Amino acid sequence: MRLKLLNWLWLVSGAALAGNPLPLGEQLRVADPSAHVWPDGRLYLYTSHDLECQQDFYMQDWLVFSTPDLQQWTAHGPALDLKAVSWADNYAWAPDAAYKNGKYYLVFPAGTGVKNRSQPEKSTKWMGIGVAVSDNPAGPFKDAIGAPLWRTPYANDPSLFIDEDGRNWLYFHGRDFDYYVVELADDLLSTKGGFIKMDMGGYEPKMEGPWVFKRNGLYYFTMPENNRSLAYYTATSPTGPWTYRGIFMQQEGEHNNHHSIVQYQGQWLLFYHRWLDSPGSACGKQRQVAAEYLQFDPQGLILPVTRTAQGLKGLAAQK
């Protein structure tokens, strides 16, 4: 175990600065960054882990990285491996995390079966959302339920938002079931009440990976619109009704995106992934995590974000 940890730490240079993509490890292909700031004062990223030349995103574990200053990053290794999940054996996709009641929670999607692209009616692929718990923000995490939170609807891309009143709201992407939210119990291990179909103001484009945060009393529901461009809504309640505000990061080619937004050391930050050429890879473009400073106008609207090479290495944006 000690040797494995040393190998993971070796992958990241302590002196590396956080230009884009982030210096998370030269041989690692990671995506779907979920950013959180925990009581130890560090910022943590929970990511999915792409396998080399994988097909249909067949993925097996989730990784953890942290930083004290947005410049030097530490790789902590796997937070959870599907070998430790009894109800799924594939599709270790975009995770999220939370801290509550002195525990750290990893909310993760996983599934079974195979996707048949040529004959979709023969596909057996299914995905659900599980919850794992740890005493340490870097894990290892243990599957706390031994089952998904629910089996129907098919769901992935969880986003867990804990409001100031202590209520726990889980947003997700569902097959034919988007723009729903469900409340979780206080221990985060079961649902509380039924699914709530949110009022999106009449505009409901195809979506993946929602991310919800709160700033100055205003709630933001952000997502990859049509799985490509990052767009958002605002509301005065975590369940809406929501007002569509538009796109704040344009799509890049025909590639998907997945993101998170967090405030750290007085700055708002956007973490996302890009499809980039990977030196030493025979697979062409693969996903890597990047970050930018995020800015708001005086009315609280998100200003457009441009992808940069300097990322968080550049001068800080306005708070």
PDB file of C-alpha atoms in Angstrom:
ATOM      1  CA  MET A   1       0.000   0.000   0.000  1.00  0.00           C
ATOM      2  CA  ARG A   2       2.821   2.405   0.888  1.00  0.00           C
ATOM      3  CA  LEU A   3       4.575   1.713  -2.424  1.00  0.00           C
ATOM      4  CA  LYS A   4       1.332   2.260  -4.341  1.00  0.00           C
ATOM      5  CA  LEU A   5       0.807   5.598  -2.614  1.00  0.00           C
ATOM      6  CA  LEU A   6       4.383   6.686  -3.372  1.00  0.00           C
ATOM      7  CA  ASN A   7       3.884   5.784  -7.019  1.00  0.00           C
ATOM      8  CA  TRP A   8       0.763   7.954  -7.166  1.00  0.00           C
ATOM      9  CA  LEU A   9       2.504  10.880  -5.489  1.00  0.00           C
ATOM     10  CA  TRP A  10       5.404  10.532  -7.932  1.00  0.00           C
ATOM     11  CA  LEU A  11       3.050  11.173 -10.844  1.00  0.00           C
ATOM     12  CA  VAL A  12       2.591  14.810  -9.803  1.00  0.00           C
ATOM     13  CA  SER A  13       5.477  17.245  -9.539  1.00  0.00           C
ATOM     14  CA  GLY A  14       5.186  19.413  -6.440  1.00  0.00           C
ATOM     15  CA  ALA A  15       6.753  22.314  -8.352  1.00  0.00           C
ATOM     16  CA  ALA A  16       4.358  22.144 -11.289  1.00  0.00           C
ATOM     17  CA  LEU A  17       2.264  25.252 -11.817  1.00  0.00           C
ATOM     18  CA  ALA A  18      -1.409  25.067 -12.645  1.00  0.00           C
ATOM     19  CA  GLY A  19      -1.521  26.006 -16.285  1.00  0.00           C
ATOM     20  CA  ASN A  20      -3.918  24.062 -18.508  1.00  0.00           C
ATOM     21  CA  PRO A  21      -4.360  21.180 -18.490  1.00  0.00           C
ATOM     22  CA  LEU A  22      -3.831  20.917 -14.745  1.00  0.00           C
ATOM     23  CA  PRO A  23      -0.658  19.019 -13.695  1.00  0.00           C
ATOM     24  CA  LEU A  24      -2.465  15.994 -12.292  1.00  0.00           C
ATOM     25  CA  GLY A  25      -0.118  13.377 -13.765  1.00  0.00           C
ATOM     26  CA  GLU A  26       1.445  12.953 -17.207  1.00  0.00           C
ATOM     27  CA  GLN A  27       0.144   9.428 -17.744  1.00  0.00           C
ATOM     28  CA  LEU A  28      -3.317  10.046 -16.291  1.00  0.00           C
ATOM     29  CA  ARG A  29      -6.415  10.743 -18.372  1.00  0.00           C
ATOM     30  CA  VAL A  30      -8.998  12.288 -16.077  1.00  0.00           C
ATOM     31  CA  ALA A  31     -12.294  14.082 -16.621  1.00  0.00           C
ATOM     32  CA  ASP A  32     -15.508  15.261 -14.951  1.00  0.00           C
ATOM     33  CA  PRO A  33     -13.871  17.270 -12.131  1.00  0.00           C
ATOM     34  CA  SER A  34     -15.939  17.820  -8.980  1.00  0.00           C
ATOM     35  CA  ALA A  35     -14.295  20.590  -6.918  1.00  0.00           C
ATOM     36  CA  HIS A  36     -14.862  21.104  -3.183  1.00  0.00           C
ATOM     37  CA  VAL A  37     -13.222  22.957  -0.310  1.00  0.00           C
ATOM     38  CA  TRP A  38     -13.121  21.033   2.958  1.00  0.00           C
ATOM     39  CA  PRO A  39     -12.383  21.972   6.608  1.00  0.00           C
ATOM     40  CA  ASP A  40      -8.627  21.347   6.203  1.00  0.00           C
ATOM     41  CA  GLY A  41      -8.494  24.375   3.892  1.00  0.00           C
ATOM     42  CA  ARG A  42      -7.458  22.458   0.787  1.00  0.00           C
ATOM     43  CA  LEU A  43      -9.367  22.302  -2.482  1.00  0.00           C
ATOM     44  CA  TYR A  44     -10.124  18.744  -3.600  1.00  0.00           C
ATOM     45  CA  LEU A  45     -10.936  17.431  -7.082  1.00  0.00           C
ATOM     46  CA  TYR A  46     -12.833  14.159  -7.473  1.00  0.00           C
ATOM     47  CA  THR A  47     -12.575  12.911 -11.052  1.00  0.00           C
ATOM     48  CA  SER A  48     -13.458  10.059 -13.325  1.00  0.00           C
ATOM     49  CA  HIS A  49     -10.527   8.113 -14.778  1.00  0.00           C
ATOM     50  CA  ASP A  50     -10.389   7.329 -18.481  1.00  0.00           C
ATOM     51  CA  LEU A  51      -8.713   4.091 -19.493  1.00  0.00           C
ATOM     52  CA  GLU A  52      -6.288   4.208 -22.392  1.00  0.00           C
ATOM     53  CA  CYS A  53      -8.130   3.754 -25.703  1.00  0.00           C
ATOM     54  CA  GLN A  54     -11.325   2.832 -23.869  1.00  0.00           C
ATOM     55  CA  GLN A  55     -14.539   2.028 -25.694  1.00  0.00           C
ATOM     56  CA  ASP A  56     -17.816   3.694 -24.736  1.00  0.00           C
ATOM     57  CA  PHE A  57     -16.329   5.059 -21.517  1.00  0.00           C
ATOM     58  CA  TYR A  58     -15.758   1.713 -19.864  1.00  0.00           C
ATOM     59  CA  MET A  59     -14.244   3.083 -16.637  1.00  0.00           C
ATOM     60  CA  GLN A  60     -13.313   1.398 -13.362  1.00  0.00           C
ATOM     61  CA  ASP A  61     -12.427   3.874 -10.604  1.00  0.00           C
ATOM     62  CA  TRP A  62     -12.498   7.448  -9.310  1.00  0.00           C
ATOM     63  CA  LEU A  63      -9.443   9.535  -8.402  1.00  0.00           C
ATOM     64  CA  VAL A  64      -8.738  12.319  -5.883  1.00  0.00           C
ATOM     65  CA  PHE A  65      -6.394  15.306  -6.127  1.00  0.00           C
ATOM     66  CA  SER A  66      -5.889  18.260  -3.802  1.00  0.00           C
ATOM     67  CA  THR A  67      -4.103  21.604  -3.627  1.00  0.00           C
ATOM     68  CA  PRO A  68      -3.393  24.204  -0.925  1.00  0.00           C
ATOM     69  CA  ASP A  69      -2.747  27.062  -3.361  1.00  0.00           C
ATOM     70  CA  LEU A  70      -4.210  26.215  -6.821  1.00  0.00           C
ATOM     71  CA  GLN A  71      -0.659  25.735  -8.095  1.00  0.00           C
ATOM     72  CA  GLN A  72       0.826  22.612  -6.524  1.00  0.00           C
ATOM     73  CA  TRP A  73      -1.278  19.456  -6.766  1.00  0.00           C
ATOM     74  CA  THR A  74      -1.107  16.155  -4.917  1.00  0.00           C
ATOM     75  CA  ALA A  75      -2.491  12.935  -6.367  1.00  0.00           C
ATOM     76  CA  HIS A  76      -4.028  10.794  -3.637  1.00  0.00           C
ATOM     77  CA  GLY A  77      -4.829   7.789  -5.818  1.00  0.00           C
ATOM     78  CA  PRO A  78      -8.170   6.000  -6.178  1.00  0.00           C
ATOM     79  CA  ALA A  79     -11.013   7.139  -3.939  1.00  0.00           C
ATOM     80  CA  LEU A  80     -13.090   4.079  -4.851  1.00  0.00           C
ATOM     81  CA  ASP A  81     -12.736   1.141  -7.238  1.00  0.00           C
ATOM     82  CA  LEU A  82     -15.613  -0.779  -8.801  1.00  0.00           C
ATOM     83  CA  LYS A  83     -14.091  -3.974  -7.426  1.00  0.00           C
ATOM     84  CA  ALA A  84     -15.500  -2.794  -4.083  1.00  0.00           C
ATOM     85  CA  VAL A  85     -19.005  -2.139  -5.472  1.00  0.00           C
ATOM     86  CA  SER A  86     -21.212  -5.240  -5.491  1.00  0.00           C
ATOM     87  CA  TRP A  87     -24.013  -3.930  -7.710  1.00  0.00           C
ATOM     88  CA  ALA A  88     -22.022  -2.583 -10.680  1.00  0.00           C
ATOM     89  CA  ASP A  89     -18.981  -3.532 -12.731  1.00  0.00           C
ATOM     90  CA  ASN A  90     -18.575  -0.682 -15.223  1.00  0.00           C
ATOM     91  CA  TYR A  91     -19.201   2.966 -16.103  1.00  0.00           C
ATOM     92  CA  ALA A  92     -17.397   4.694 -13.239  1.00  0.00           C
ATOM     93  CA  TRP A  93     -18.497   8.067 -14.565  1.00  0.00           C
ATOM     94  CA  ALA A  94     -18.675  11.619 -13.197  1.00  0.00           C
ATOM     95  CA  PRO A  95     -18.758  11.699  -9.359  1.00  0.00           C
ATOM     96  CA  ASP A  96     -19.585  14.354  -6.791  1.00  0.00           C
ATOM     97  CA  ALA A  97     -18.709  14.712  -3.116  1.00  0.00           C
ATOM     98  CA  ALA A  98     -20.010  16.243   0.107  1.00  0.00           C
ATOM     99  CA  TYR A  99     -19.024  16.782   3.729  1.00  0.00           C
ATOM    100  CA  LYS A 100     -21.637  16.450   6.452  1.00  0.00           C
ATOM    101  CA  ASN A 101     -21.921  15.178  10.025  1.00  0.00           C
ATOM    102  CA  GLY A 102     -18.128  14.794  10.214  1.00  0.00           C
ATOM    103  CA  LYS A 103     -18.055  12.392   7.256  1.00  0.00           C
ATOM    104  CA  TYR A 104     -17.031  12.686   3.611  1.00  0.00           C
ATOM    105  CA  TYR A 105     -19.386  11.327   0.966  1.00  0.00           C
ATOM    106  CA  LEU A 106     -18.625  10.267  -2.595  1.00  0.00           C
ATOM    107  CA  VAL A 107     -21.758  10.208  -4.748  1.00  0.00           C
ATOM    108  CA  PHE A 108     -20.983   8.062  -7.762  1.00  0.00           C
ATOM    109  CA  PRO A 109     -22.674   6.669 -10.883  1.00  0.00           C
ATOM    110  CA  ALA A 110     -21.970   3.116 -12.013  1.00  0.00           C
ATOM    111  CA  GLY A 111     -23.674   0.425 -13.999  1.00  0.00           C
ATOM    112  CA  THR A 112     -23.802  -2.885 -15.784  1.00  0.00           C
ATOM    113  CA  GLY A 113     -24.446  -4.251 -19.260  1.00  0.00           C
ATOM    114  CA  VAL A 114     -23.292  -3.237 -22.718  1.00  0.00           C
ATOM    115  CA  LYS A 115     -24.350  -0.435 -25.041  1.00  0.00           C
ATOM    116  CA  ASN A 116     -25.138  -1.629 -28.569  1.00  0.00           C
ATOM    117  CA  ARG A 117     -24.654   1.355 -30.877  1.00  0.00           C
ATOM    118  CA  SER A 118     -25.634  -0.412 -34.100  1.00  0.00           C
ATOM    119  CA  GLN A 119     -28.776  -1.980 -32.616  1.00  0.00           C
ATOM    120  CA  PRO A 120     -29.826   0.192 -29.653  1.00  0.00           C
ATOM    121  CA  GLU A 121     -32.828  -2.020 -28.955  1.00  0.00           C
ATOM    122  CA  LYS A 122     -30.381  -4.755 -27.942  1.00  0.00           C
ATOM    123  CA  SER A 123     -28.490  -2.599 -25.459  1.00  0.00           C
ATOM    124  CA  THR A 124     -28.386  -3.921 -21.894  1.00  0.00           C
ATOM    125  CA  LYS A 125     -26.613  -0.945 -20.349  1.00  0.00           C
ATOM    126  CA  TRP A 126     -28.034   0.378 -17.070  1.00  0.00           C
ATOM    127  CA  MET A 127     -26.711   2.991 -14.624  1.00  0.00           C
ATOM    128  CA  GLY A 128     -27.584   4.068 -11.094  1.00  0.00           C
ATOM    129  CA  ILE A 129     -26.205   6.319  -8.366  1.00  0.00           C
ATOM    130  CA  GLY A 130     -24.493   5.089  -5.202  1.00  0.00           C
ATOM    131  CA  VAL A 131     -23.073   6.710  -2.067  1.00  0.00           C
ATOM    132  CA  ALA A 132     -19.717   5.899  -0.449  1.00  0.00           C
ATOM    133  CA  VAL A 133     -18.399   7.231   2.872  1.00  0.00           C
ATOM    134  CA  SER A 134     -14.988   7.964   4.362  1.00  0.00           C
ATOM    135  CA  ASP A 135     -13.458   9.639   7.409  1.00  0.00           C
ATOM    136  CA  ASN A 136     -10.814  11.146   5.125  1.00  0.00           C
ATOM    137  CA  PRO A 137     -11.454  13.558   2.217  1.00  0.00           C
ATOM    138  CA  ALA A 138      -8.968  11.610   0.084  1.00  0.00           C
ATOM    139  CA  GLY A 139     -10.565   8.277   0.906  1.00  0.00           C
ATOM    140  CA  PRO A 140     -10.543   5.396   0.603  1.00  0.00           C
ATOM    141  CA  PHE A 141     -14.350   5.437   0.427  1.00  0.00           C
ATOM    142  CA  LYS A 142     -16.615   2.479   1.173  1.00  0.00           C
ATOM    143  CA  ASP A 143     -19.928   1.823  -0.538  1.00  0.00           C
ATOM    144  CA  ALA A 144     -22.340   2.652   2.280  1.00  0.00           C
ATOM    145  CA  ILE A 145     -25.574   1.212   0.890  1.00  0.00           C
ATOM    146  CA  GLY A 146     -24.564  -1.842  -1.120  1.00  0.00           C
ATOM    147  CA  ALA A 147     -27.091  -0.795  -3.766  1.00  0.00           C
ATOM    148  CA  PRO A 148     -27.976   2.280  -5.818  1.00  0.00           C
ATOM    149  CA  LEU A 149     -30.206   4.958  -4.328  1.00  0.00           C
ATOM    150  CA  TRP A 150     -32.832   3.816  -6.866  1.00  0.00           C
ATOM    151  CA  ARG A 151     -32.980   1.600  -9.951  1.00  0.00           C
ATOM    152  CA  THR A 152     -35.605   3.480 -11.942  1.00  0.00           C
ATOM    153  CA  PRO A 153     -35.059   5.867 -13.603  1.00  0.00           C
ATOM    154  CA  TYR A 154     -31.695   5.050 -15.165  1.00  0.00           C
ATOM    155  CA  ALA A 155     -29.477   7.873 -13.895  1.00  0.00           C
ATOM    156  CA  ASN A 156     -25.915   9.212 -13.798  1.00  0.00           C
ATOM    157  CA  ASP A 157     -23.982  12.493 -13.391  1.00  0.00           C
ATOM    158  CA  PRO A 158     -25.042  13.215  -9.790  1.00  0.00           C
ATOM    159  CA  SER A 159     -24.661  16.689  -8.292  1.00  0.00           C
ATOM    160  CA  LEU A 160     -25.260  16.950  -4.542  1.00  0.00           C
ATOM    161  CA  PHE A 161     -26.015  20.406  -3.137  1.00  0.00           C
ATOM    162  CA  ILE A 162     -26.313  20.869   0.639  1.00  0.00           C
ATOM    163  CA  ASP A 163     -28.105  24.127   1.346  1.00  0.00           C
ATOM    164  CA  GLU A 164     -27.502  26.440   4.295  1.00  0.00           C
ATOM    165  CA  ASP A 165     -30.578  25.027   6.024  1.00  0.00           C
ATOM    166  CA  GLY A 166     -29.023  21.547   5.965  1.00  0.00           C
ATOM    167  CA  ARG A 167     -31.327  20.069   3.319  1.00  0.00           C
ATOM    168  CA  ASN A 168     -29.662  17.809   0.741  1.00  0.00           C
ATOM    169  CA  TRP A 169     -30.652  18.118  -2.913  1.00  0.00           C
ATOM    170  CA  LEU A 170     -29.504  15.596  -5.511  1.00  0.00           C
ATOM    171  CA  TYR A 171     -29.618  16.647  -9.174  1.00  0.00           C
ATOM    172  CA  PHE A 172     -28.747  14.196 -11.947  1.00  0.00           C
ATOM    173  CA  HIS A 173     -29.004  13.286 -15.605  1.00  0.00           C
ATOM    174  CA  GLY A 174     -31.729  10.705 -16.169  1.00  0.00           C
ATOM    175  CA  ARG A 175     -32.734   8.869 -19.298  1.00  0.00           C
ATOM    176  CA  ASP A 176     -35.955  10.619 -20.361  1.00  0.00           C
ATOM    177  CA  PHE A 177     -35.914  12.089 -16.861  1.00  0.00           C
ATOM    178  CA  ASP A 178     -33.918  15.339 -16.929  1.00  0.00           C
ATOM    179  CA  TYR A 179     -34.579  18.446 -14.817  1.00  0.00           C
ATOM    180  CA  TYR A 180     -35.660  16.442 -11.809  1.00  0.00           C
ATOM    181  CA  VAL A 181     -34.298  16.773  -8.280  1.00  0.00           C
ATOM    182  CA  VAL A 182     -34.752  14.569  -5.223  1.00  0.00           C
ATOM    183  CA  GLU A 183     -34.095  15.302  -1.570  1.00  0.00           C
ATOM    184  CA  LEU A 184     -31.808  12.986   0.399  1.00  0.00           C
ATOM    185  CA  ALA A 185     -32.199  12.062   4.051  1.00  0.00           C
ATOM    186  CA  ASP A 186     -29.968  13.687   6.644  1.00  0.00           C
ATOM    187  CA  ASP A 187     -27.474  10.794   6.500  1.00  0.00           C
ATOM    188  CA  LEU A 188     -27.369  11.067   2.665  1.00  0.00           C
ATOM    189  CA  LEU A 189     -28.003   7.329   2.327  1.00  0.00           C
ATOM    190  CA  SER A 190     -31.604   7.333   1.121  1.00  0.00           C
ATOM    191  CA  THR A 191     -34.097   9.531  -0.678  1.00  0.00           C
ATOM    192  CA  LYS A 192     -36.658  11.616   1.150  1.00  0.00           C
ATOM    193  CA  GLY A 193     -39.904  12.089  -0.724  1.00  0.00           C
ATOM    194  CA  GLY A 194     -40.401  11.708  -4.449  1.00  0.00           C
ATOM    195  CA  PHE A 195     -38.737  13.138  -7.524  1.00  0.00           C
ATOM    196  CA  ILE A 196     -39.555  16.798  -8.158  1.00  0.00           C
ATOM    197  CA  LYS A 197     -39.913  17.953 -11.756  1.00  0.00           C
ATOM    198  CA  MET A 198     -38.501  21.459 -11.774  1.00  0.00           C
ATOM    199  CA  ASP A 199     -39.965  24.401 -13.665  1.00  0.00           C
ATOM    200  CA  MET A 200     -37.251  25.439 -16.136  1.00  0.00           C
ATOM    201  CA  GLY A 201     -39.237  28.311 -17.640  1.00  0.00           C
ATOM    202  CA  GLY A 202     -40.207  26.417 -20.776  1.00  0.00           C
ATOM    203  CA  TYR A 203     -36.660  25.726 -22.039  1.00  0.00           C
ATOM    204  CA  GLU A 204     -35.315  22.202 -21.501  1.00  0.00           C
ATOM    205  CA  PRO A 205     -32.483  21.367 -23.916  1.00  0.00           C
ATOM    206  CA  LYS A 206     -30.716  18.021 -23.819  1.00  0.00           C
ATOM    207  CA  MET A 207     -28.395  18.047 -20.833  1.00  0.00           C
ATOM    208  CA  GLU A 208     -25.725  16.150 -18.947  1.00  0.00           C
ATOM    209  CA  GLY A 209     -23.800  16.809 -15.737  1.00  0.00           C
ATOM    210  CA  PRO A 210     -25.719  19.445 -13.756  1.00  0.00           C
ATOM    211  CA  TRP A 211     -23.873  21.475 -11.115  1.00  0.00           C
ATOM    212  CA  VAL A 212     -25.700  23.652  -8.573  1.00  0.00           C
ATOM    213  CA  PHE A 213     -24.178  26.331  -6.346  1.00  0.00           C
ATOM    214  CA  LYS A 214     -25.300  29.383  -4.424  1.00  0.00           C
ATOM    215  CA  ARG A 215     -23.883  32.919  -4.472  1.00  0.00           C
ATOM    216  CA  ASN A 216     -25.256  35.997  -2.681  1.00  0.00           C
ATOM    217  CA  GLY A 217     -28.585  34.290  -2.046  1.00  0.00           C
ATOM    218  CA  LEU A 218     -29.033  33.257  -5.692  1.00  0.00           C
ATOM    219  CA  TYR A 219     -29.050  29.624  -6.837  1.00  0.00           C
ATOM    220  CA  TYR A 220     -27.318  28.647 -10.081  1.00  0.00           C
ATOM    221  CA  PHE A 221     -28.240  25.525 -12.041  1.00  0.00           C
ATOM    222  CA  THR A 222     -25.419  24.982 -14.550  1.00  0.00           C
ATOM    223  CA  MET A 223     -25.044  22.201 -17.106  1.00  0.00           C
ATOM    224  CA  PRO A 224     -23.565  21.153 -20.461  1.00  0.00           C
ATOM    225  CA  GLU A 225     -26.391  22.191 -22.793  1.00  0.00           C
ATOM    226  CA  ASN A 226     -26.768  19.639 -25.574  1.00  0.00           C
ATOM    227  CA  ASN A 227     -23.824  17.939 -23.835  1.00  0.00           C
ATOM    228  CA  ARG A 228     -21.408  20.496 -25.300  1.00  0.00           C
ATOM    229  CA  SER A 229     -21.785  24.161 -24.220  1.00  0.00           C
ATOM    230  CA  LEU A 230     -21.879  25.219 -20.569  1.00  0.00           C
ATOM    231  CA  ALA A 231     -25.122  27.078 -19.814  1.00  0.00           C
ATOM    232  CA  TYR A 232     -27.039  28.115 -16.715  1.00  0.00           C
ATOM    233  CA  TYR A 233     -30.273  29.119 -15.013  1.00  0.00           C
ATOM    234  CA  THR A 234     -30.859  31.095 -11.809  1.00  0.00           C
ATOM    235  CA  ALA A 235     -33.536  30.878  -9.108  1.00  0.00           C
ATOM    236  CA  THR A 236     -34.287  31.971  -5.561  1.00  0.00           C
ATOM    237  CA  SER A 237     -34.962  28.361  -4.504  1.00  0.00           C
ATOM    238  CA  PRO A 238     -32.919  25.148  -4.992  1.00  0.00           C
ATOM    239  CA  THR A 239     -35.912  23.561  -6.725  1.00  0.00           C
ATOM    240  CA  GLY A 240     -36.784  26.513  -8.967  1.00  0.00           C
ATOM    241  CA  PRO A 241     -38.641  27.897 -10.798  1.00  0.00           C
ATOM    242  CA  TRP A 242     -35.551  28.601 -12.892  1.00  0.00           C
ATOM    243  CA  THR A 243     -34.799  31.392 -15.361  1.00  0.00           C
ATOM    244  CA  TYR A 244     -32.558  30.528 -18.308  1.00  0.00           C
ATOM    245  CA  ARG A 245     -29.540  32.836 -18.570  1.00  0.00           C
ATOM    246  CA  GLY A 246     -27.641  31.459 -21.572  1.00  0.00           C
ATOM    247  CA  ILE A 247     -24.275  29.933 -22.408  1.00  0.00           C
ATOM    248  CA  PHE A 248     -21.121  30.999 -20.572  1.00  0.00           C
ATOM    249  CA  MET A 249     -18.608  28.618 -22.221  1.00  0.00           C
ATOM    250  CA  GLN A 250     -18.985  27.701 -25.879  1.00  0.00           C
ATOM    251  CA  GLN A 251     -18.528  24.152 -27.072  1.00  0.00           C
ATOM    252  CA  GLU A 252     -15.157  23.013 -28.385  1.00  0.00           C
ATOM    253  CA  GLY A 253     -15.568  21.044 -31.581  1.00  0.00           C
ATOM    254  CA  GLU A 254     -18.007  18.180 -31.107  1.00  0.00           C
ATOM    255  CA  HIS A 255     -16.597  17.213 -27.739  1.00  0.00           C
ATOM    256  CA  ASN A 256     -18.551  16.849 -24.523  1.00  0.00           C
ATOM    257  CA  ASN A 257     -17.807  18.871 -21.395  1.00  0.00           C
ATOM    258  CA  HIS A 258     -18.397  18.377 -17.687  1.00  0.00           C
ATOM    259  CA  HIS A 259     -17.648  20.939 -15.020  1.00  0.00           C
ATOM    260  CA  SER A 260     -17.879  22.213 -11.457  1.00  0.00           C
ATOM    261  CA  ILE A 261     -17.818  25.683  -9.891  1.00  0.00           C
ATOM    262  CA  VAL A 262     -16.454  26.555  -6.450  1.00  0.00           C
ATOM    263  CA  GLN A 263     -15.186  29.528  -4.471  1.00  0.00           C
ATOM    264  CA  TYR A 264     -11.684  29.184  -3.033  1.00  0.00           C
ATOM    265  CA  GLN A 265      -9.472  31.755  -1.339  1.00  0.00           C
ATOM    266  CA  GLY A 266     -11.827  34.530  -2.393  1.00  0.00           C
ATOM    267  CA  GLN A 267     -11.952  33.527  -6.070  1.00  0.00           C
ATOM    268  CA  TRP A 268     -14.671  31.768  -8.053  1.00  0.00           C
ATOM    269  CA  LEU A 269     -13.249  28.959 -10.186  1.00  0.00           C
ATOM    270  CA  LEU A 270     -14.508  26.844 -13.074  1.00  0.00           C
ATOM    271  CA  PHE A 271     -13.108  23.325 -13.489  1.00  0.00           C
ATOM    272  CA  TYR A 272     -13.899  21.453 -16.704  1.00  0.00           C
ATOM    273  CA  HIS A 273     -12.368  18.977 -19.124  1.00  0.00           C
ATOM    274  CA  ARG A 274     -11.060  19.234 -22.668  1.00  0.00           C
ATOM    275  CA  TRP A 275     -10.264  16.708 -25.358  1.00  0.00           C
ATOM    276  CA  LEU A 276      -6.541  17.205 -26.046  1.00  0.00           C
ATOM    277  CA  ASP A 277      -3.738  15.405 -27.826  1.00  0.00           C
ATOM    278  CA  SER A 278      -1.984  13.189 -25.302  1.00  0.00           C
ATOM    279  CA  PRO A 279       1.777  12.654 -25.834  1.00  0.00           C
ATOM    280  CA  GLY A 280       2.647   8.993 -25.919  1.00  0.00           C
ATOM    281  CA  SER A 281      -0.914   7.910 -26.619  1.00  0.00           C
ATOM    282  CA  ALA A 282      -2.025   6.008 -29.703  1.00  0.00           C
ATOM    283  CA  CYS A 283      -5.622   7.074 -29.165  1.00  0.00           C
ATOM    284  CA  GLY A 284      -5.584  10.682 -30.392  1.00  0.00           C
ATOM    285  CA  LYS A 285      -7.411  13.242 -28.280  1.00  0.00           C
ATOM    286  CA  GLN A 286      -8.282  12.248 -24.737  1.00  0.00           C
ATOM    287  CA  ARG A 287      -9.882  14.066 -21.830  1.00  0.00           C
ATOM    288  CA  GLN A 288      -7.845  16.210 -19.454  1.00  0.00           C
ATOM    289  CA  VAL A 289      -8.902  18.606 -16.688  1.00  0.00           C
ATOM    290  CA  ALA A 290      -8.497  22.367 -16.985  1.00  0.00           C
ATOM    291  CA  ALA A 291      -9.558  25.382 -14.906  1.00  0.00           C
ATOM    292  CA  GLU A 292     -10.328  29.083 -15.338  1.00  0.00           C
ATOM    293  CA  TYR A 293     -11.247  31.988 -13.104  1.00  0.00           C
ATOM    294  CA  LEU A 294     -14.972  32.732 -13.146  1.00  0.00           C
ATOM    295  CA  GLN A 295     -16.382  36.254 -13.023  1.00  0.00           C
ATOM    296  CA  PHE A 296     -19.846  37.731 -12.456  1.00  0.00           C
ATOM    297  CA  ASP A 297     -21.352  41.066 -13.461  1.00  0.00           C
ATOM    298  CA  PRO A 298     -22.935  43.398 -10.860  1.00  0.00           C
ATOM    299  CA  GLN A 299     -26.314  41.645 -11.329  1.00  0.00           C
ATOM    300  CA  GLY A 300     -24.798  38.257 -10.562  1.00  0.00           C
ATOM    301  CA  LEU A 301     -24.790  36.959 -14.134  1.00  0.00           C
ATOM    302  CA  ILE A 302     -21.861  34.777 -15.198  1.00  0.00           C
ATOM    303  CA  LEU A 303     -19.535  36.462 -17.677  1.00  0.00           C
ATOM    304  CA  PRO A 304     -18.415  34.452 -20.731  1.00  0.00           C
ATOM    305  CA  VAL A 305     -15.423  32.198 -20.110  1.00  0.00           C
ATOM    306  CA  THR A 306     -12.711  31.525 -22.688  1.00  0.00           C
ATOM    307  CA  ARG A 307     -10.450  28.485 -22.530  1.00  0.00           C
ATOM    308  CA  THR A 308      -6.850  29.527 -21.860  1.00  0.00           C
ATOM    309  CA  ALA A 309      -3.443  27.878 -21.679  1.00  0.00           C
ATOM    310  CA  GLN A 310      -2.488  29.789 -18.531  1.00  0.00           C
ATOM    311  CA  GLY A 311      -5.551  28.807 -16.513  1.00  0.00           C
ATOM    312  CA  LEU A 312      -5.033  29.391 -12.811  1.00  0.00           C
ATOM    313  CA  LYS A 313      -1.395  30.304 -13.366  1.00  0.00           C
ATOM    314  CA  GLY A 314      -2.469  33.711 -14.597  1.00  0.00           C
ATOM    315  CA  LEU A 315      -3.423  36.726 -12.532  1.00  0.00           C
ATOM    316  CA  ALA A 316      -6.524  36.192 -10.418  1.00  0.00           C
ATOM    317  CA  ALA A 317      -9.796  37.509 -11.775  1.00  0.00           C
ATOM    318  CA  GLN A 318     -12.092  39.797  -9.820  1.00  0.00           C
ATOM    319  CA  LYS A 319     -13.792  38.239  -6.830  1.00  0.00           C
TER     320      LYS A 319
END
